[in-house]
XYZ file of N, CA and C in Angstrom:
705
model
N 195.038 -66.174 144.564
C 194.642 -67.783 144.569
C 195.224 -68.254 145.449
N 195.583 -67.893 146.045
C 196.490 -68.850 147.340
C 195.444 -68.488 148.215
N 194.907 -67.342 148.322
C 193.929 -67.414 149.391
C 192.178 -68.127 149.099
N 192.023 -67.959 147.666
C 190.991 -68.783 147.351
C 191.079 -70.662 147.611
N 192.155 -70.981 147.319
C 192.867 -72.176 147.551
C 192.659 -72.705 149.113
N 192.625 -71.459 150.295
C 192.874 -71.550 151.443
C 191.177 -71.583 152.186
N 190.324 -70.830 151.072
C 189.545 -70.819 151.647
C 188.197 -72.033 151.550
N 188.989 -72.662 150.134
C 188.577 -74.198 149.604
C 188.626 -75.277 150.353
N 190.111 -74.902 151.095
C 190.203 -76.531 152.088
C 190.076 -75.448 153.349
N 189.101 -74.740 153.801
C 188.497 -74.651 155.140
C 187.373 -75.024 155.141
N 186.422 -74.969 153.811
C 185.219 -75.440 153.547
C 184.813 -76.360 153.703
N 186.020 -77.234 153.088
C 186.080 -78.647 153.184
C 186.096 -79.560 154.323
N 187.180 -78.914 154.863
C 187.327 -79.517 156.330
C 185.949 -78.941 157.562
N 185.478 -77.952 157.167
C 183.975 -77.436 158.171
C 183.006 -78.600 157.459
N 182.877 -78.723 156.330
C 181.814 -79.557 155.909
C 182.299 -81.032 156.260
N 183.352 -81.726 156.826
C 183.805 -83.241 157.165
C 183.434 -82.794 158.566
N 183.518 -82.138 159.196
C 183.575 -81.720 160.453
C 182.024 -82.005 161.171
N 181.356 -81.204 159.997
C 179.629 -81.118 160.422
C 178.914 -82.510 160.426
N 179.721 -83.312 159.048
C 179.027 -84.224 158.761
C 178.452 -85.316 159.640
N 179.538 -85.963 160.059
C 178.927 -86.665 161.497
C 177.991 -86.138 162.560
N 178.310 -84.870 162.792
C 177.352 -84.322 163.644
C 176.056 -84.527 163.294
N 175.506 -83.754 161.828
C 174.578 -84.024 161.213
C 173.968 -85.503 161.313
N 174.604 -86.602 161.093
C 174.436 -87.915 160.828
C 173.968 -88.414 162.236
N 174.392 -88.119 163.070
C 174.381 -88.312 164.522
C 172.816 -87.530 165.056
N 172.752 -86.550 164.804
C 171.667 -86.068 165.084
C 170.557 -86.711 164.347
N 170.204 -87.251 162.869
C 169.336 -87.445 162.332
C 169.307 -89.192 163.274
N 169.925 -89.884 163.467
C 169.945 -91.085 163.871
C 168.915 -91.017 165.435
N 169.403 -89.816 166.069
C 168.979 -89.793 166.715
C 167.207 -89.241 167.347
N 166.558 -89.173 165.724
C 165.348 -89.018 165.961
C 164.472 -90.139 165.958
N 163.357 -89.979 166.966
C 162.532 -91.240 166.958
C 162.027 -92.026 165.430
N 162.082 -92.941 165.458
C 161.511 -93.536 164.587
C 159.844 -93.576 164.479
N 159.225 -93.395 163.331
C 157.997 -93.833 163.236
C 157.494 -94.847 163.260
N 156.789 -95.011 164.452
C 155.997 -96.392 164.683
C 155.318 -97.149 164.069
N 155.311 -98.205 163.758
C 155.000 -99.016 162.774
C 153.368 -99.666 163.620
N 152.175 -98.974 163.181
C 151.169 -99.478 163.859
C 151.253 -101.211 164.132
N 150.499 -101.091 164.990
C 150.271 -102.810 165.254
C 148.577 -103.208 165.386
N 148.462 -104.382 164.742
C 147.284 -104.838 164.927
C 147.084 -105.871 165.789
N 145.624 -106.414 166.534
C 145.676 -107.452 167.354
C 144.138 -107.603 167.242
N 143.838 -109.159 167.101
C 142.765 -109.256 167.071
C 141.969 -109.050 168.684
N 141.035 -107.720 168.813
C 140.641 -107.475 170.555
C 139.340 -107.640 170.528
N 138.587 -107.643 171.509
C 137.018 -107.411 171.541
C 136.704 -105.846 171.982
N 135.966 -105.520 171.086
C 135.643 -104.120 171.284
C 134.330 -103.932 171.478
N 133.272 -103.918 172.452
C 131.967 -103.543 172.432
C 131.807 -103.068 174.281
N 130.635 -102.189 173.874
C 130.467 -101.693 175.131
C 130.319 -102.608 176.125
N 131.195 -102.481 177.221
C 131.537 -103.354 178.120
C 130.163 -103.775 179.318
N 128.861 -102.643 178.912
C 127.679 -103.754 179.619
C 127.428 -104.814 179.113
N 127.675 -105.404 177.961
C 127.380 -106.531 177.145
C 128.457 -107.508 177.881
N 129.209 -107.181 178.389
C 130.188 -108.576 178.639
C 130.228 -108.772 180.581
N 128.928 -108.544 180.845
C 128.658 -108.659 182.389
C 127.050 -109.215 182.590
N 127.061 -110.189 183.150
C 125.725 -111.256 183.505
C 124.323 -109.571 183.729
N 123.669 -110.261 182.726
C 122.356 -109.317 183.185
C 121.257 -110.323 183.760
N 119.893 -109.685 184.192
C 119.022 -110.343 184.916
C 118.314 -111.742 184.016
N 118.470 -111.695 182.849
C 118.445 -112.947 182.166
C 119.271 -114.108 182.365
N 120.291 -114.098 182.587
C 120.736 -114.850 182.886
C 121.575 -115.028 184.253
N 120.730 -114.163 184.987
C 121.344 -114.518 186.579
C 120.503 -115.754 186.964
N 121.123 -115.667 188.166
C 120.531 -117.032 189.206
C 118.982 -116.486 189.518
N 118.062 -117.219 189.482
C 116.878 -117.346 190.026
C 116.618 -116.916 191.469
N 115.305 -116.548 192.007
C 115.408 -115.759 193.094
C 114.567 -114.462 193.433
N 114.743 -113.905 194.500
C 114.625 -112.589 195.031
C 115.878 -112.130 194.797
N 116.142 -110.812 194.092
C 117.432 -110.294 194.155
C 117.449 -108.888 193.764
N 118.198 -107.654 194.334
C 118.308 -106.348 193.808
C 119.329 -105.956 193.078
N 119.506 -105.803 192.065
C 120.650 -105.471 191.514
C 120.754 -103.834 190.995
N 122.317 -103.135 191.600
C 122.757 -102.109 190.922
C 123.596 -102.283 190.170
N 123.778 -101.496 189.278
C 125.398 -101.507 188.390
C 125.790 -99.817 188.016
N 126.397 -100.042 187.408
C 127.687 -98.624 187.383
C 129.145 -98.659 186.979
N 129.919 -97.427 186.416
C 131.189 -97.818 186.515
C 131.688 -96.558 186.908
N 133.245 -96.631 187.373
C 133.797 -95.876 187.442
C 134.926 -95.143 186.431
N 134.946 -95.821 185.222
C 135.831 -95.419 184.179
C 135.325 -96.055 182.955
N 135.510 -95.366 181.743
C 135.022 -95.892 180.184
C 135.846 -97.193 180.261
N 135.641 -97.862 179.395
C 135.733 -99.606 179.553
C 135.637 -100.613 180.035
N 134.817 -99.950 181.591
C 134.325 -100.741 182.913
C 132.558 -100.899 183.127
N 132.478 -101.655 183.591
C 130.929 -102.201 184.238
C 131.021 -103.187 185.062
N 129.897 -102.439 186.035
C 129.798 -103.553 187.091
C 128.675 -103.951 187.576
N 127.907 -105.032 188.104
C 126.754 -105.363 188.945
C 126.756 -106.148 189.754
N 126.012 -105.645 190.482
C 125.793 -106.624 192.244
C 124.255 -106.768 192.236
N 124.432 -107.593 192.959
C 123.015 -108.289 193.108
C 123.137 -108.729 194.889
N 122.019 -108.178 195.281
C 121.798 -108.292 197.028
C 120.619 -108.898 196.961
N 120.602 -110.444 197.826
C 119.577 -110.902 197.580
C 118.461 -110.885 199.111
N 117.098 -110.832 198.566
C 116.595 -110.531 199.545
C 116.963 -111.654 200.837
N 116.620 -111.090 202.144
C 116.631 -112.281 203.023
C 115.179 -113.294 203.432
N 114.265 -112.632 202.507
C 112.958 -113.925 202.430
C 113.141 -114.890 201.846
N 114.089 -114.546 200.572
C 114.558 -115.541 199.616
C 114.594 -116.922 200.192
N 114.172 -117.705 199.898
C 114.629 -119.216 200.290
C 115.672 -119.670 200.217
N 116.747 -118.989 199.278
C 117.576 -119.505 198.741
C 119.167 -118.532 199.728
N 118.727 -117.574 200.592
C 119.293 -116.557 201.367
C 120.248 -117.236 202.424
N 119.720 -118.637 202.677
C 120.472 -119.483 203.811
C 121.047 -120.559 203.476
N 120.907 -120.590 202.270
C 121.745 -121.669 201.575
C 122.624 -121.476 200.324
N 122.713 -120.489 200.098
C 123.973 -119.634 198.614
C 124.163 -118.443 199.596
N 124.453 -117.789 198.158
C 125.041 -116.038 198.199
C 123.901 -115.199 198.581
N 124.308 -114.386 199.137
C 123.075 -113.454 199.652
C 124.161 -112.079 199.001
N 125.126 -111.838 198.496
C 125.754 -111.110 197.706
C 126.776 -111.409 196.363
N 126.063 -110.892 195.614
C 127.029 -111.408 193.881
C 127.771 -110.125 193.218
N 128.959 -110.197 192.943
C 129.168 -109.032 192.108
C 129.807 -110.055 190.719
N 130.021 -108.667 189.735
C 130.562 -109.289 188.270
C 130.804 -107.607 187.749
N 132.440 -108.160 187.353
C 132.817 -106.891 186.807
C 133.852 -106.994 185.428
N 133.739 -106.146 184.595
C 134.235 -106.607 183.269
C 135.047 -105.075 182.905
N 136.402 -105.246 182.287
C 136.775 -104.471 182.022
C 137.925 -104.434 180.750
N 137.711 -103.747 179.702
C 138.178 -103.726 178.566
C 139.854 -103.048 178.241
N 140.934 -103.938 178.117
C 142.148 -103.440 178.151
C 142.580 -103.513 176.512
N 143.213 -102.185 176.124
C 143.457 -101.804 174.814
C 144.599 -102.451 173.865
N 144.948 -103.411 174.687
C 146.423 -104.366 174.255
C 146.108 -106.056 175.108
N 146.800 -107.025 174.138
C 146.723 -107.977 174.729
C 147.857 -108.041 175.925
N 148.830 -107.358 175.555
C 149.899 -107.497 176.483
C 149.559 -106.823 177.880
N 148.873 -105.999 177.624
C 148.910 -105.456 178.844
C 147.360 -106.193 179.568
N 146.516 -106.242 179.245
C 145.680 -107.950 179.416
C 146.117 -108.969 180.196
N 147.223 -109.704 179.554
C 148.020 -110.763 179.737
C 149.280 -110.159 181.401
N 149.445 -108.991 181.073
C 150.180 -108.752 182.321
C 149.282 -108.479 183.182
N 147.892 -107.710 183.503
C 147.694 -107.290 184.413
C 146.458 -108.877 184.770
N 146.186 -109.643 184.624
C 146.363 -111.121 185.023
C 147.175 -111.440 185.559
N 148.498 -111.510 185.187
C 149.410 -112.297 185.870
C 150.407 -111.890 187.130
N 149.522 -110.183 187.151
C 149.973 -109.448 188.368
C 148.499 -109.690 189.416
N 147.402 -109.754 189.056
C 146.450 -109.292 190.515
C 145.436 -110.612 190.312
N 145.164 -111.616 189.482
C 144.515 -112.479 189.501
C 144.850 -113.790 189.963
N 146.330 -114.300 189.108
C 147.081 -115.241 189.237
C 148.043 -115.640 190.156
N 148.596 -117.046 190.924
C 149.571 -117.521 191.641
C 149.694 -116.143 192.580
N 150.375 -115.985 192.913
C 150.725 -114.992 194.375
C 150.068 -113.704 194.327
N 150.066 -113.231 193.147
C 149.668 -112.040 193.029
C 148.000 -112.045 193.033
N 147.290 -113.033 192.677
C 145.765 -113.312 192.632
C 145.425 -113.330 194.363
N 146.381 -114.196 195.112
C 146.158 -114.088 196.722
C 146.347 -113.114 197.265
N 147.370 -112.098 196.971
C 147.677 -110.798 197.499
C 146.567 -109.889 197.076
N 145.757 -110.008 196.239
C 144.868 -109.096 195.761
C 143.773 -109.424 196.567
N 142.980 -110.793 196.644
C 141.811 -110.828 197.755
C 142.242 -110.523 199.091
N 143.336 -111.125 199.611
C 143.628 -110.688 200.846
C 143.758 -108.897 200.966
N 143.919 -108.306 199.914
C 144.295 -106.809 200.575
C 142.508 -106.834 199.978
N 141.735 -106.637 199.423
C 140.229 -106.369 199.189
C 139.917 -106.608 200.246
N 139.551 -107.450 200.919
C 139.168 -107.679 202.475
C 139.805 -107.036 203.821
N 141.008 -106.925 203.969
C 141.814 -106.176 204.712
C 141.183 -104.409 204.723
N 140.732 -104.497 203.014
C 140.493 -102.692 202.981
C 139.011 -102.581 203.733
N 138.009 -103.540 204.087
C 136.777 -103.506 204.521
C 137.145 -103.653 206.662
N 138.286 -103.280 206.804
C 138.675 -103.443 208.315
C 138.979 -104.796 208.801
N 139.178 -106.053 208.187
C 139.361 -107.171 208.744
C 141.240 -107.582 209.085
N 141.362 -108.008 209.915
C 142.773 -108.340 210.350
C 143.370 -109.345 209.024
N 144.293 -108.751 208.681
C 144.859 -109.863 208.031
C 144.911 -111.323 208.338
N 145.403 -111.291 210.099
C 145.627 -112.192 210.803
C 144.866 -113.847 210.636
N 143.435 -112.981 210.357
C 141.609 -113.564 210.676
C 141.179 -113.745 208.979
N 142.258 -113.509 208.080
C 141.718 -114.070 206.587
C 142.596 -115.201 206.246
N 142.136 -116.077 205.814
C 142.345 -117.500 205.067
C 142.240 -117.493 203.354
N 143.139 -117.373 202.648
C 143.029 -117.395 201.087
C 143.621 -118.550 200.613
N 142.429 -119.334 200.075
C 143.227 -120.577 198.978
C 142.681 -120.872 198.034
N 143.490 -121.216 197.119
C 143.109 -121.401 195.407
C 142.385 -122.808 195.185
N 141.030 -122.529 194.265
C 140.000 -123.575 194.151
C 140.367 -123.747 192.523
N 139.842 -124.611 192.176
C 140.524 -125.621 191.354
C 138.763 -125.225 190.296
N 138.796 -124.432 189.324
C 137.945 -124.668 188.342
C 137.829 -124.351 186.974
N 137.611 -126.064 186.561
C 137.958 -126.076 184.972
C 136.893 -126.394 183.927
N 137.364 -126.322 183.105
C 136.565 -126.191 181.826
C 135.551 -125.128 181.528
N 135.776 -123.742 181.524
C 135.442 -123.207 181.269
C 135.700 -122.402 179.744
N 136.671 -122.759 179.414
C 137.514 -122.520 178.043
C 137.730 -121.083 177.771
N 138.630 -120.486 178.558
C 139.164 -119.090 178.258
C 140.969 -119.243 178.510
N 140.958 -118.322 177.671
C 142.043 -117.958 177.720
C 143.113 -118.000 179.234
N 142.517 -117.533 179.938
C 143.313 -117.561 181.506
C 142.200 -117.909 182.334
N 142.270 -118.111 183.655
C 141.197 -118.121 184.815
C 141.592 -118.674 185.729
N 141.296 -117.873 186.930
C 141.410 -117.962 188.340
C 140.251 -117.975 189.427
N 140.413 -118.710 190.155
C 139.536 -118.735 191.640
C 140.274 -118.996 192.367
N 139.527 -118.122 193.972
C 140.293 -118.090 195.498
C 138.730 -118.471 195.844
N 139.180 -118.795 197.572
C 137.957 -119.321 198.293
C 138.767 -118.290 199.287
N 138.218 -116.852 200.256
C 138.695 -116.267 201.224
C 137.680 -116.687 202.787
N 138.040 -116.692 203.444
C 137.565 -117.549 204.590
C 137.961 -116.569 205.852
N 136.798 -115.537 206.170
C 137.097 -114.592 207.326
C 136.470 -114.042 208.163
N 137.172 -113.620 209.590
C 136.169 -113.384 210.304
C 136.771 -111.872 211.453
N 135.978 -111.539 212.425
C 136.206 -110.688 213.396
C 136.908 -110.815 214.355
N 136.808 -112.474 214.513
C 137.631 -112.871 215.899
C 136.437 -113.574 216.778
N 135.322 -113.996 216.234
C 134.354 -114.166 216.879
C 133.274 -115.461 216.061
N 133.149 -116.437 216.350
C 132.157 -117.257 215.550
C 130.725 -116.797 214.618
N 130.318 -115.895 215.462
C 129.215 -114.911 215.144
C 129.480 -114.304 214.009
N 130.567 -114.095 213.861
C 131.186 -113.298 212.319
C 132.062 -113.514 211.766
N 131.613 -114.969 211.365
C 132.533 -115.742 210.110
C 131.983 -115.490 208.802
N 132.602 -115.358 207.413
C 132.218 -114.991 206.428
C 133.421 -115.994 205.597
N 132.700 -116.243 204.340
C 133.396 -116.496 202.971
C 132.897 -115.866 201.585
N 134.170 -115.359 201.242
C 133.577 -115.172 199.509
C 134.453 -115.616 198.841
N 133.447 -116.005 197.167
C 134.745 -116.975 196.844
C 135.273 -115.638 195.190
N 136.222 -115.303 194.713
C 136.803 -114.970 193.368
C 137.318 -115.622 192.692
N 136.228 -115.342 191.592
C 137.167 -115.731 190.269
C 137.099 -114.835 189.054
N 138.277 -114.875 188.486
C 139.101 -114.050 187.958
C 139.128 -115.223 186.192
N 138.382 -114.141 185.230
C 138.642 -114.400 184.057
C 139.127 -113.756 182.776
N 139.501 -114.215 181.793
C 140.398 -113.471 180.545
C 140.107 -114.034 179.141
N 139.374 -113.727 178.494
C 139.111 -113.918 177.187
C 140.277 -112.373 176.554
N 140.904 -112.761 175.764
C 141.541 -111.695 174.964
C 141.924 -110.722 175.763
N 141.720 -109.644 175.252
C 141.983 -108.408 175.912
C 140.627 -107.793 177.072
N 140.167 -108.903 177.793
C 138.838 -108.569 178.679
C 138.970 -109.119 179.779
N 138.764 -108.777 180.927
C 138.626 -109.723 182.519
C 137.733 -109.513 182.749
N 137.081 -110.002 183.525
C 135.633 -110.197 184.163
C 135.911 -110.914 185.487
N 135.773 -110.069 186.615
C 136.028 -110.512 188.203
C 134.212 -110.907 188.818
N 134.166 -111.977 188.843
C 132.924 -112.544 190.007
C 133.339 -112.997 191.314
N 132.570 -112.463 192.077
C 132.564 -112.636 193.520
C 131.086 -113.053 194.133
N 131.027 -113.941 194.974
C 130.102 -114.514 195.910
C 130.172 -114.505 196.963
N 129.459 -114.099 197.815
C 129.606 -113.909 199.643
C 128.685 -114.277 200.523
N 129.042 -114.598 201.334
C 127.816 -115.202 202.445
C 128.492 -115.453 203.941
N 127.604 -115.329 204.770
C 128.440 -115.605 205.926
C 127.959 -117.188 206.466
N 128.657 -117.578 207.329
C 128.321 -118.821 207.858
C 127.146 -118.841 208.365
N 126.827 -120.086 208.300
C 125.213 -120.351 208.511
C 125.640 -121.957 209.903
N 125.172 -121.535 211.120
C 125.242 -122.693 211.894
C 126.769 -123.079 211.859
N 128.028 -122.270 211.903
C 129.306 -122.399 211.709
C 130.189 -123.455 210.588
N 129.439 -123.540 209.282
C 129.477 -123.645 208.328
C 129.546 -122.824 207.094
N 130.152 -122.818 206.196
C 129.562 -122.324 204.630
C 128.714 -122.605 204.094
N 127.684 -122.024 203.851
C 126.247 -122.426 203.357
C 126.321 -123.418 201.810
N 125.473 -124.503 202.472
C 125.786 -125.452 201.678
C 126.048 -125.053 199.851
N 125.276 -124.348 198.820
C 125.083 -124.050 197.858
C 126.067 -122.855 197.347
N 126.797 -122.635 198.161
C 127.312 -121.425 197.729
C 128.647 -121.775 196.450
N 129.081 -122.894 196.866
C 130.012 -122.978 195.829
C 129.761 -123.123 194.388
N 128.191 -124.076 194.636
C 127.754 -124.467 192.898
C 127.182 -123.249 192.769
N 126.534 -122.840 193.462
C 126.215 -121.176 192.672
C 127.193 -120.317 191.919
N 128.268 -120.730 192.944
C 129.611 -119.843 191.934
C 129.842 -120.636 190.774
N 129.853 -122.014 190.850
C 130.260 -122.737 189.499
C 129.504 -122.113 188.310
N 128.037 -122.177 188.622
C 126.778 -121.850 187.856
C 126.939 -120.209 187.306
N 127.389 -119.516 187.833
C 127.842 -117.639 187.549
C 128.894 -117.948 186.851
N 130.078 -118.660 187.485
C 131.224 -118.922 186.321
C 131.169 -119.305 185.079
N 130.315 -120.421 184.542
C 129.815 -120.674 183.403
C 129.323 -119.804 182.565
N 128.476 -119.082 183.077
C 127.369 -118.427 182.398
C 128.529 -116.903 182.108
N 129.196 -116.448 183.093
C 129.733 -115.656 182.570
C 130.860 -115.679 181.430
N 131.457 -117.037 181.854
C 132.604 -117.422 180.658
C 131.898 -117.710 179.416
N 130.581 -118.350 179.026
C 129.926 -118.401 178.071
C 129.640 -116.949 177.511
N 129.488 -115.796 178.210
C 128.920 -114.852 177.717
C 130.386 -114.165 177.319
N 131.447 -114.248 177.764
C 132.627 -113.612 177.025
C 133.315 -114.551 175.941
N 132.889 -115.702 175.781
C 133.381 -116.733 174.568
C 132.479 -115.918 173.586
N 131.320 -115.467 173.771
C 130.478 -115.439 172.689
C 130.620 -113.889 172.122
N 131.759 -113.074 172.663
C 131.936 -111.947 172.256
C 132.579 -111.680 170.626
N 132.291 -110.636 169.562
C 132.757 -110.785 168.649
C 134.179 -110.243 168.918
N 135.147 -110.260 168.213
C 136.515 -109.907 168.199
C 136.963 -109.295 166.734
N 137.301 -108.381 166.588
C 137.736 -107.594 165.201
C 139.154 -107.291 165.546
N 139.984 -107.132 164.433
C 141.370 -106.310 164.339
C 141.396 -104.974 164.578
N 142.296 -104.616 165.568
C 142.074 -103.230 166.401
C 143.554 -102.679 166.072
N 143.675 -101.433 165.550
C 144.696 -100.948 166.038
C 145.127 -100.514 167.332
N 146.370 -100.968 168.116
C 146.735 -101.246 169.096
C 147.656 -99.989 169.389
N 148.316 -99.444 170.539
C 149.411 -98.824 171.311
C 150.865 -99.520 171.127
N 151.899 -98.949 170.285
C 153.064 -99.664 170.221
C 153.786 -99.703 171.791
N 154.031 -100.878 172.162
C 154.643 -100.692 173.643
C 156.182 -99.619 173.924
N 156.016 -98.960 175.002
C 157.517 -98.314 175.021
C 158.299 -99.477 175.502
N 159.683 -99.278 174.696
C 160.843 -99.596 174.930
C 161.871 -99.170 174.937
N 163.406 -99.579 175.484
C 164.411 -98.968 175.832
C 164.963 -98.239 174.263
N 165.527 -96.991 174.389
C 166.270 -96.388 173.194
C 167.176 -96.757 172.900
N 167.175 -97.295 171.373
C 168.281 -97.486 170.634
C 169.211 -96.707 170.584
N 169.356 -95.454 170.572
C 169.901 -94.088 170.286
C 171.118 -93.596 172.259
N 171.993 -92.728 171.152
C 172.362 -92.728 172.593
C 172.268 -91.615 173.253
N 172.653 -90.855 174.166
C 171.973 -90.004 175.049
C 172.164 -88.439 174.266
N 171.059 -87.809 174.818
C 171.628 -86.576 174.000
C 170.094 -86.548 172.544
């Protein structure tokens, strides 16, 4: 009988000792994430970029393509024989990108399009073409009335250190929900000045691209749950 009592007591103590460990082990199991639903744009990215029907009139050659899913770009080069070549843009690009969530879209815009991040992005893009940073001037351009969630516009003036090789390019960044669109217009200086219609053409294209983005349908979509700090202890 005494041996039975000792065995029972030992079993009770062993169970009490194991209980906190098992409870702690259960508390460390990852919680099942709750699906999040956001109203997002989910269309073929080709539909998010201006096409020939909505582009500027004139003699242009278009190229298009992508380097990853969820993104599409189109580039137009103006025929030198086009009467507008000396007065406006000689090259235009538009690129649209779909992001998986509103958080990622908003964060990316803040990092690469607006404020100091936008200025750095423009300068870096031009520097990668072989231009000295000392010869690149980037200034913000007011561009209102587009009716988007976010927008930013920049003017870059750059050269190779000689007056005959001076260029200007506008960068316009647009955001609607989880979609980013980047529009650029480029031209070489004419008679020592920016082509007189370049800014106006930039504004026209920005308005058309903004209208295209605003017209896109948005539907509820399940989005990834953002990774957060662990609420459990180590181990």
